[in-house]
Coordinates of C-alpha atoms and ligand atoms in Angstrom, one line a residue:
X1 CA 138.9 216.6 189.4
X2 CA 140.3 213.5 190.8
X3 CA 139.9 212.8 194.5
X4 CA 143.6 212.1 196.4
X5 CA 142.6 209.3 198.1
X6 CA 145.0 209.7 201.9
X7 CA 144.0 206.1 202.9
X8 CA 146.0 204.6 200.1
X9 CA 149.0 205.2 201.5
X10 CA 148.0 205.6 205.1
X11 CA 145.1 203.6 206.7
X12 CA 145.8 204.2 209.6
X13 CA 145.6 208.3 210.2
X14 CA 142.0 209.3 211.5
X15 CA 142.1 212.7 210.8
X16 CA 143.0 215.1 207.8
X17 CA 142.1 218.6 206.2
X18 CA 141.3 218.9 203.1
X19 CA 139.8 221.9 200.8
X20 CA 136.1 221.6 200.3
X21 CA 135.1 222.4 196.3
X22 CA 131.6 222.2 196.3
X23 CA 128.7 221.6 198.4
X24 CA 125.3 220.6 196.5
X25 CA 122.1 219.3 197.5
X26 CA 121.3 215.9 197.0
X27 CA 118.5 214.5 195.0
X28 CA 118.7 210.6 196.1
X29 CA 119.6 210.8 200.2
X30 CA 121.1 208.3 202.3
X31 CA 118.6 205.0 202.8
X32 CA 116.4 205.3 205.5
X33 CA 117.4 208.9 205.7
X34 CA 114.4 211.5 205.3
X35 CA 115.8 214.2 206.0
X36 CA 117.6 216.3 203.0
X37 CA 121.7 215.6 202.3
X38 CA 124.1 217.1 200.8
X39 CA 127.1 215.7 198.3
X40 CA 130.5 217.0 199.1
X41 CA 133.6 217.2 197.2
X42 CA 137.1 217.3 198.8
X43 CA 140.9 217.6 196.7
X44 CA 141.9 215.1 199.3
X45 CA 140.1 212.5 201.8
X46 CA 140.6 209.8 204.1
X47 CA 137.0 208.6 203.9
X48 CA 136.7 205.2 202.1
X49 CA 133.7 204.9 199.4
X50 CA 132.3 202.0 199.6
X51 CA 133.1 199.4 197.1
X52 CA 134.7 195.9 196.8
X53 CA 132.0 194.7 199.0
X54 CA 133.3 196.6 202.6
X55 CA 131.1 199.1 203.6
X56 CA 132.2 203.1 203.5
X57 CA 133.3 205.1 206.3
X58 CA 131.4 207.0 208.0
X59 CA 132.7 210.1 210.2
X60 CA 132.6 214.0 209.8
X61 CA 133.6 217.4 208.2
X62 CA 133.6 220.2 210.1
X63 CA 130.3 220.1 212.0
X64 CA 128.3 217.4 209.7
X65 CA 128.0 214.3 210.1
X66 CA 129.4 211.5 207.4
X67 CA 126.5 209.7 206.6
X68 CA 127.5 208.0 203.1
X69 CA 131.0 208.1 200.8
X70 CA 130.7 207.3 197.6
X71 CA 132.8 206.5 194.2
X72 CA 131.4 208.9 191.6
X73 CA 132.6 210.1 188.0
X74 CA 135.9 210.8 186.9
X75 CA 137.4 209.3 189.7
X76 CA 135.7 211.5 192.2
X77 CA 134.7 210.9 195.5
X78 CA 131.4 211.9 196.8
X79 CA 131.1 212.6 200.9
X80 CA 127.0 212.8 201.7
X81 CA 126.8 214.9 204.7
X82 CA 123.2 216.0 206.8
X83 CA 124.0 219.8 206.4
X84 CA 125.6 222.0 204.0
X85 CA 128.8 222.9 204.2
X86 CA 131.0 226.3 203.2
X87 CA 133.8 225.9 200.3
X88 CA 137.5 226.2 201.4
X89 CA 139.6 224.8 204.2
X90 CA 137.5 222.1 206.2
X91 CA 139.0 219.2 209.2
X92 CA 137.7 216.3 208.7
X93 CA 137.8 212.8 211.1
X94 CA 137.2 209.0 210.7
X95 CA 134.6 207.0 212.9
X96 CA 137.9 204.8 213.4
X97 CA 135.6 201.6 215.7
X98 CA 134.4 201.4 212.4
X99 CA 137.0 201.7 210.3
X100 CA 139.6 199.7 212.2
X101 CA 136.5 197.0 212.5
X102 CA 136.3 197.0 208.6
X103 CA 140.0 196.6 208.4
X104 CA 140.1 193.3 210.2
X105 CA 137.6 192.2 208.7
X106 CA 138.8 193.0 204.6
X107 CA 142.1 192.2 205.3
X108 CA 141.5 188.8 207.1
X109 CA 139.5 187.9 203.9
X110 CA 142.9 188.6 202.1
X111 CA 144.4 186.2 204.3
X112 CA 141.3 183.5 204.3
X113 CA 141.0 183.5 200.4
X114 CA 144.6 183.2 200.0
X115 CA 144.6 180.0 202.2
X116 CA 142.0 178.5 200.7
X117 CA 143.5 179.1 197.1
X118 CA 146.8 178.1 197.9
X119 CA 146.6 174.9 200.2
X120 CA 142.5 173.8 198.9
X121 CA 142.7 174.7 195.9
X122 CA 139.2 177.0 196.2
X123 CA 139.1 180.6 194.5
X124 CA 137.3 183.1 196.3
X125 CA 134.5 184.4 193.8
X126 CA 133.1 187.2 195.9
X127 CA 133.1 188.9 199.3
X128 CA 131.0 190.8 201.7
X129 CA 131.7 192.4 204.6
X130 CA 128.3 192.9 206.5
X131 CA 126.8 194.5 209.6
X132 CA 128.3 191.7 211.8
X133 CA 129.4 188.5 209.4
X134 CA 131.4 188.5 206.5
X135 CA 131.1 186.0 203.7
X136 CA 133.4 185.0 201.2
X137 CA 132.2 182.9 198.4
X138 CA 134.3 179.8 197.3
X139 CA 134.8 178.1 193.9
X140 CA 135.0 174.2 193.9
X141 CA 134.0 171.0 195.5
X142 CA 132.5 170.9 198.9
X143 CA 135.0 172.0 201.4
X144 CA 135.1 169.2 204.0
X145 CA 135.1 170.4 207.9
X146 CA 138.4 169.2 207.2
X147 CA 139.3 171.8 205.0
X148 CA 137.7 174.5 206.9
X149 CA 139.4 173.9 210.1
X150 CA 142.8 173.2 208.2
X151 CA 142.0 176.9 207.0
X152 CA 141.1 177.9 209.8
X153 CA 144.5 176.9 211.4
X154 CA 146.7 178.1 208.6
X155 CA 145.3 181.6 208.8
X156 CA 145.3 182.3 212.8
X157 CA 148.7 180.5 212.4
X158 CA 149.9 183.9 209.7
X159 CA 148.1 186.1 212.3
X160 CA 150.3 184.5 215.3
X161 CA 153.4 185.1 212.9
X162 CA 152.8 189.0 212.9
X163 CA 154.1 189.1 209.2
X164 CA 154.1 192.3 207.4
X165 CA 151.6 194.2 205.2
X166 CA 152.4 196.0 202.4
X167 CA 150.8 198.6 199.7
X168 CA 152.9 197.7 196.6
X169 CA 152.1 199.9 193.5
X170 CA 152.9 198.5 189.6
X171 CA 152.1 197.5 186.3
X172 CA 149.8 194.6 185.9
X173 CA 152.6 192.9 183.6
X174 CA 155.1 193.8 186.7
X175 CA 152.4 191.8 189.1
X176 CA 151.8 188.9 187.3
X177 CA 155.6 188.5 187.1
X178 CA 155.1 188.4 191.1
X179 CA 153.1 186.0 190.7
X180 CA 149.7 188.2 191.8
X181 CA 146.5 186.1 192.8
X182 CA 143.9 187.8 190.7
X183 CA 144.9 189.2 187.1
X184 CA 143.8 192.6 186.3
X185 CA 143.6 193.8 182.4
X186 CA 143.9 197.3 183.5
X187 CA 146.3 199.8 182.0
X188 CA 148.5 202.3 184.2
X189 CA 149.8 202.3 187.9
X190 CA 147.7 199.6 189.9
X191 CA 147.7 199.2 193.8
X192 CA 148.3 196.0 195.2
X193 CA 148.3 194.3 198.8
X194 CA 150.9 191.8 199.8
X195 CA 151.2 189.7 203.0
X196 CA 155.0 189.1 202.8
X197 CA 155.3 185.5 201.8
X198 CA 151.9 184.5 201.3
X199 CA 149.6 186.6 199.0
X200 CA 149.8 189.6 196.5
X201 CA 146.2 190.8 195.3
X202 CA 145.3 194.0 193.3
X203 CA 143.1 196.1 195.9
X204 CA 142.2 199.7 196.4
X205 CA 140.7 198.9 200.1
X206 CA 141.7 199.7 203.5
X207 CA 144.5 196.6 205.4
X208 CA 146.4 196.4 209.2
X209 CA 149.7 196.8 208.6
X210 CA 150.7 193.4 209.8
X211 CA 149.0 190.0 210.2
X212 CA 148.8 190.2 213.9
X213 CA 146.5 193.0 214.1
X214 CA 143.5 190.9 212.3
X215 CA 143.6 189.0 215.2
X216 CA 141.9 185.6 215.4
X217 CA 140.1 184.3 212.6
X218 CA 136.9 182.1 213.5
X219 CA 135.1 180.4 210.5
X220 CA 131.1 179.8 211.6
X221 CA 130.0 178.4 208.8
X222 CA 129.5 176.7 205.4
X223 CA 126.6 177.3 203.2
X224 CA 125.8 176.3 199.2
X225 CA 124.8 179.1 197.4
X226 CA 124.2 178.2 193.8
X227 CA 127.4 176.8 192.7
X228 CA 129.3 178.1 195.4
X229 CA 130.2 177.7 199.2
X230 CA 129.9 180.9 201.3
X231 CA 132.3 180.8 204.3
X232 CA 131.4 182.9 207.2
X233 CA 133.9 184.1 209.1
X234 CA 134.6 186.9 212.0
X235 CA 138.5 188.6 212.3
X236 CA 139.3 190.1 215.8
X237 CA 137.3 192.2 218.1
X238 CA 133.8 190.7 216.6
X239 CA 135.8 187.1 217.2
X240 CA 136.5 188.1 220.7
X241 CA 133.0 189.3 220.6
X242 CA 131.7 186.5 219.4
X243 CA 133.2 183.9 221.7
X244 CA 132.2 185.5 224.9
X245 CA 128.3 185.5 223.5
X246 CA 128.9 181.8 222.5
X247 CA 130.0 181.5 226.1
X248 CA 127.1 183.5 227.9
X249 CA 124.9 181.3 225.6
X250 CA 126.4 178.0 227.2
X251 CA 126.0 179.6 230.9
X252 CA 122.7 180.5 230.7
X253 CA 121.5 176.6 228.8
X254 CA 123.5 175.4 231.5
X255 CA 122.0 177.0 234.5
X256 CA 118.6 176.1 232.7
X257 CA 119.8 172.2 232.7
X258 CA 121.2 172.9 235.8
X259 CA 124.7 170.9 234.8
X260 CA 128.1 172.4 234.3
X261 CA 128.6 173.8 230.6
X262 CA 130.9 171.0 229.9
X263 CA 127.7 168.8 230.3
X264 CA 125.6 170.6 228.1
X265 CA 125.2 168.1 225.0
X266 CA 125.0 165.2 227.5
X267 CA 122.0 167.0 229.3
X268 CA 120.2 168.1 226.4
X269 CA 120.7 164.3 225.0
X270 CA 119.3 162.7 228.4
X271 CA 116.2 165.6 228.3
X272 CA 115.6 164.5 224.3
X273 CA 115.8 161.0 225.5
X274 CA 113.2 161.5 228.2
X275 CA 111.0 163.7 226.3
X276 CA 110.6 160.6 223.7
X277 CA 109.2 158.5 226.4
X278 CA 107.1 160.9 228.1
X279 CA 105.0 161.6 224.3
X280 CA 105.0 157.8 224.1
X281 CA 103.6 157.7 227.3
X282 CA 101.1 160.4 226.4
X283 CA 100.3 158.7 223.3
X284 CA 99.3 155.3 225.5
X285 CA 97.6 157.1 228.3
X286 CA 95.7 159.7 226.5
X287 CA 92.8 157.8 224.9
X288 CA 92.5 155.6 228.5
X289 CA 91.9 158.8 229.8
X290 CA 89.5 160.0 227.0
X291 CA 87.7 157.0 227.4
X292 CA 87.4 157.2 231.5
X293 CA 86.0 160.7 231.0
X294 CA 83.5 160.2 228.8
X295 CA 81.9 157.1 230.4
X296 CA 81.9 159.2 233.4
X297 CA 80.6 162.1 231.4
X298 CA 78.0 160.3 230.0
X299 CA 76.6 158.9 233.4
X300 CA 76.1 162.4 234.1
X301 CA 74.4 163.3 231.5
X302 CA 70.3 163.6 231.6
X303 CA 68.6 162.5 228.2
X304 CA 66.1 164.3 226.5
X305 CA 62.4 162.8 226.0
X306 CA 63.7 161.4 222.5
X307 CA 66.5 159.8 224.0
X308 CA 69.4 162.3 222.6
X309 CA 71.9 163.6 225.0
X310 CA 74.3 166.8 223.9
X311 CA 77.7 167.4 225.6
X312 CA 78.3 171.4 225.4
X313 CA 81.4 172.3 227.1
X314 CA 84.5 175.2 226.3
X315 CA 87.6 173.2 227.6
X316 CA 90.9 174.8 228.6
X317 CA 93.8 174.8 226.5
X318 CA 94.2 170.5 225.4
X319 CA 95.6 168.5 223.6
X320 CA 94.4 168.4 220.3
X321 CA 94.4 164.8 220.0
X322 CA 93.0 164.6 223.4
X323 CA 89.8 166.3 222.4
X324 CA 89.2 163.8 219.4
X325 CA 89.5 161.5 221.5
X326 CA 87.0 162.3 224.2
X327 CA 84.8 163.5 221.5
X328 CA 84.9 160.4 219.8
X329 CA 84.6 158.3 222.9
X330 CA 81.3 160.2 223.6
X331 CA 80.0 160.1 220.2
X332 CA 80.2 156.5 220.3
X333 CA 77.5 156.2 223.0
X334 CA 73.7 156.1 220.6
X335 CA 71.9 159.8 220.1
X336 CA 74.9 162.0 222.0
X337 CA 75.6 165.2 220.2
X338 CA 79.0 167.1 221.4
X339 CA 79.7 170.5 220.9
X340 CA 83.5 171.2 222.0
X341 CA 85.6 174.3 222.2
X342 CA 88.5 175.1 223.4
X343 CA 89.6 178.4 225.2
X344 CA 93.0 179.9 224.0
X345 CA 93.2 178.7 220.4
X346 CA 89.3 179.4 219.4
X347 CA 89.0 176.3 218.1
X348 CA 85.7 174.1 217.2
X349 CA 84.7 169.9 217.4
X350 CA 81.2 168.9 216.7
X351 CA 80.7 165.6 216.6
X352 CA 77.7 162.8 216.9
X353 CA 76.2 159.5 217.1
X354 CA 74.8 159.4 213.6
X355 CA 71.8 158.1 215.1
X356 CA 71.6 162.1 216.7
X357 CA 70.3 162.8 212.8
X358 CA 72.4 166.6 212.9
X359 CA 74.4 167.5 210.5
X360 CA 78.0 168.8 212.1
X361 CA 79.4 170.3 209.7
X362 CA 76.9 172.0 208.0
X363 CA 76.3 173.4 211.9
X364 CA 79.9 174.4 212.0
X365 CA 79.7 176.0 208.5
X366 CA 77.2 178.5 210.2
X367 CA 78.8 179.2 212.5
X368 CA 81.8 180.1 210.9
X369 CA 80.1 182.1 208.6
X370 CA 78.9 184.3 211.5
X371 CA 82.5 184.4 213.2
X372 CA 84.9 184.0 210.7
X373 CA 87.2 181.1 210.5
X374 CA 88.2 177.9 208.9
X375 CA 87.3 174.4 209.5
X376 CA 85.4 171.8 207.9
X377 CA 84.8 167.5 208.2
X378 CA 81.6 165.3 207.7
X379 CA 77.8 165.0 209.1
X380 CA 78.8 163.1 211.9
X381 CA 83.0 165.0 212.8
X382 CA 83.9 168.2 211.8
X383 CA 86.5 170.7 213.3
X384 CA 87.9 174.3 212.8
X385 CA 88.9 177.5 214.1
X386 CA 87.5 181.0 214.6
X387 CA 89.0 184.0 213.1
X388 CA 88.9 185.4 217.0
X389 CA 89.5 183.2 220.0
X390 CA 88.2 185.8 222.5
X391 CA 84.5 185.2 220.8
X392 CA 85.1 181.3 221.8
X393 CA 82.1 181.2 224.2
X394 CA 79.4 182.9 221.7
X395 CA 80.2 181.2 218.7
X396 CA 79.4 177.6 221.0
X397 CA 76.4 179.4 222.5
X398 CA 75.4 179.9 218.3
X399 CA 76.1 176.3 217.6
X400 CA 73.6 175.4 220.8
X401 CA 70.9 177.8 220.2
X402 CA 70.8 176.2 216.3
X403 CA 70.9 173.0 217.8
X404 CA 67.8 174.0 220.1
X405 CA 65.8 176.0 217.2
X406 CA 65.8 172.9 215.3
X407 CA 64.5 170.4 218.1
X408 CA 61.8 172.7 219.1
X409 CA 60.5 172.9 215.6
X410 CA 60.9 169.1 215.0
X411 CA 58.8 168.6 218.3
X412 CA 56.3 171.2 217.0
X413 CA 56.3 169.5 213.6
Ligands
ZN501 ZN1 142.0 194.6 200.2

């Protein structure tokens, strides 16, 4: 048996009784929903099933809870609810937040694609109305920021007007004689919206019953998807919401850059500015620096009988470039081996004279087959990490003790 559907001719009443005709359990539950549902049929509801891409409502019957509405067969509409209900006489309620949220929101899109069709020239293909943007899809060439703020201030400029919204009902030969946006090919009585003057479009969903009551329209944003342009877009109270996050946002970068928010972009242009010198700087200073340490490194640094010298040290978190550098600026100096690693990030440098005879990478290979890792280079450089920073210190001691072992067998040998 058909479901009367209440919210066709009034969107706007919250609450309604209806007569419940059956009650079953459900084999495929809500998403994300373990717990067992039920399907409910009314004669009559307010609850709108999702479809058209805006979400359903959600609300209750009796005592359970709304937690799905869908269209099902012959024009039936299914209400999945967390606990089963008796047949006969039930009251049942809207979350209205919702759906007055949802209305904004679908019937700003009205207004939106109109405006784009009419003055730009761009069909809307598709919409969605999601958990906090909605996106309508546009046909066409790219739309300009041009085009998008003209849109922009075409449609707030119908909100301001307050013009009237209107449920027509009709043939689709008597719509396309009023001149209809969208053709339907369907037979029988269709339902139609129409913002007086501006648009008439074949729709079963939920509208305001006048311009003003979308409220502002903000467009944030133009993306290609395939051949089309997705507009998002936000319609009253998530506009409002909107702007006073945008707003908190500016505050708070402000205090950071201690400026006033009308000098943000200057003060983040100055700090990008700066920061360009300062790594041109670093890039100048660092291997000076590298250099200076590892002659003064090296001064310190007692040879063995053979002459060989080996730098063993776990640094603090540096500069990656930084350690090549010192490690190259040591390795330069004849017979010194260095064996780097660094704290925080677990990673490894082994570097020497070639005159030191090792082989660096093959020593780092062992290692990282003992700690896990990656890493790899040549005889005389190789680098890498370990799967686990915290083991940083034993996998250097390993490297050192390999490094020993072989010496004392060569000066047995
Ligand atoms: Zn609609």
């Amino acid at each position: 048996m058909t479901t009367r559907r209440l919210y066709y001719d009034d969107s706007f009443q919250d609450n309604f009784t209806a007569h419940v005709l059956s009650c079953e359990p459900l084999s495929d539950p809500v998403a994300g929903q373990d717990a067992m549902c039920w399907g409910v049929l009314l004669d009559q509801t307010h609850l709108y099933p999702a479809s058209g891409g805006q979400p359903s409502d959600l609300g209750k019957l009796g005592e359970a809870n709304v937690l799905d509405v869908r269209d099902a067969e012959n024009d039936e509409i299914l209400h999945v609810v967390d606990r089963p209900i008796p047949t006969g006489r039930v009251d049942g309620c809207i979350h209205w937040p919702r759906r007055f949220d949802h209305m904004q929101q679908h019937t700003g899109q009205h207004l939106l694609s109109a405006v784009f069709q009419e003055r730009f020239g761009l069909p809307t293909v598709s919409f969605h109305l999601g958990e906090s943007v909605s996106t309508i899809d546009l046909r066409g060439p790219q739309p300009t920021p041009q085009v998008l703020e003209g849109a922009a201030r075409a449609a707030n400029a119908i909100v301001f007007e307050n013009r009237e919204i209107a449920v027509r009902y009709g043939t689709a030969e008597q719509f396309a004689r009023m001149g209809v946006r969208k053709q339907v090919d369907r037979t029988g009585t269709l339902r139609a919206i129409e913002i007086a003057g501006i648009d008439l479009q074949p729709c079963g969903g939920t509208h305001v019953r006048r311009t003003g009551q979308i409220g502002t329209i903000v467009l944030r944003g133009c993306t290609k998807i395939r051949q089309d342009w997705r507009i998002e877009f936000l319609c009253g109270h998530r506009a409002e919401a909107a702007a006073r996050q945008d707003a908190e946002l500016i505050a708070r970068v402000a205090a950071r850059l201690k400026c006033a928010t009308h000098d943000v972009d200057a003060s983040v242009e100055r700090l990008l500015g700066e920061r360009e010198v300062a790594a041109k700087n670093l890039k100048t200073l660092l291997p000076k620096l590298a250099e200076a340490e590892a002659a003064s490194r090296l001064q310190a640094l007692a040879a063995k009988s053979d002459g060989s010298r080996t730098v063993v040290e776990v640094l603090p978190g540096v500069v990656p470039e930084y350690l090549q550098f010192y490690a190259t600026a040591l390795a330069r100096s004849e017979k010194v081996l260095v064996l780097f690693a660094v704290h925080e990030s677990g990673a490894l440098l082994f570097a020497q004279h070639p005159a030191a005879g090792h082989d660096v990478n093959a020593l780092l290979q062992k290692v990282l087959r003992q700690f896990g890792g990656k890493g790899g280079g040549s005889k005389d450089f190789a680098r890498g990490v370990i799967s686990d920073p915290a083991k940083i210190s034993d996998a250097l001691a390993l490297a050192q003790s390999l490094i020993e072992q072989k010496q004392t067998s060569a000066s047995l040998a």
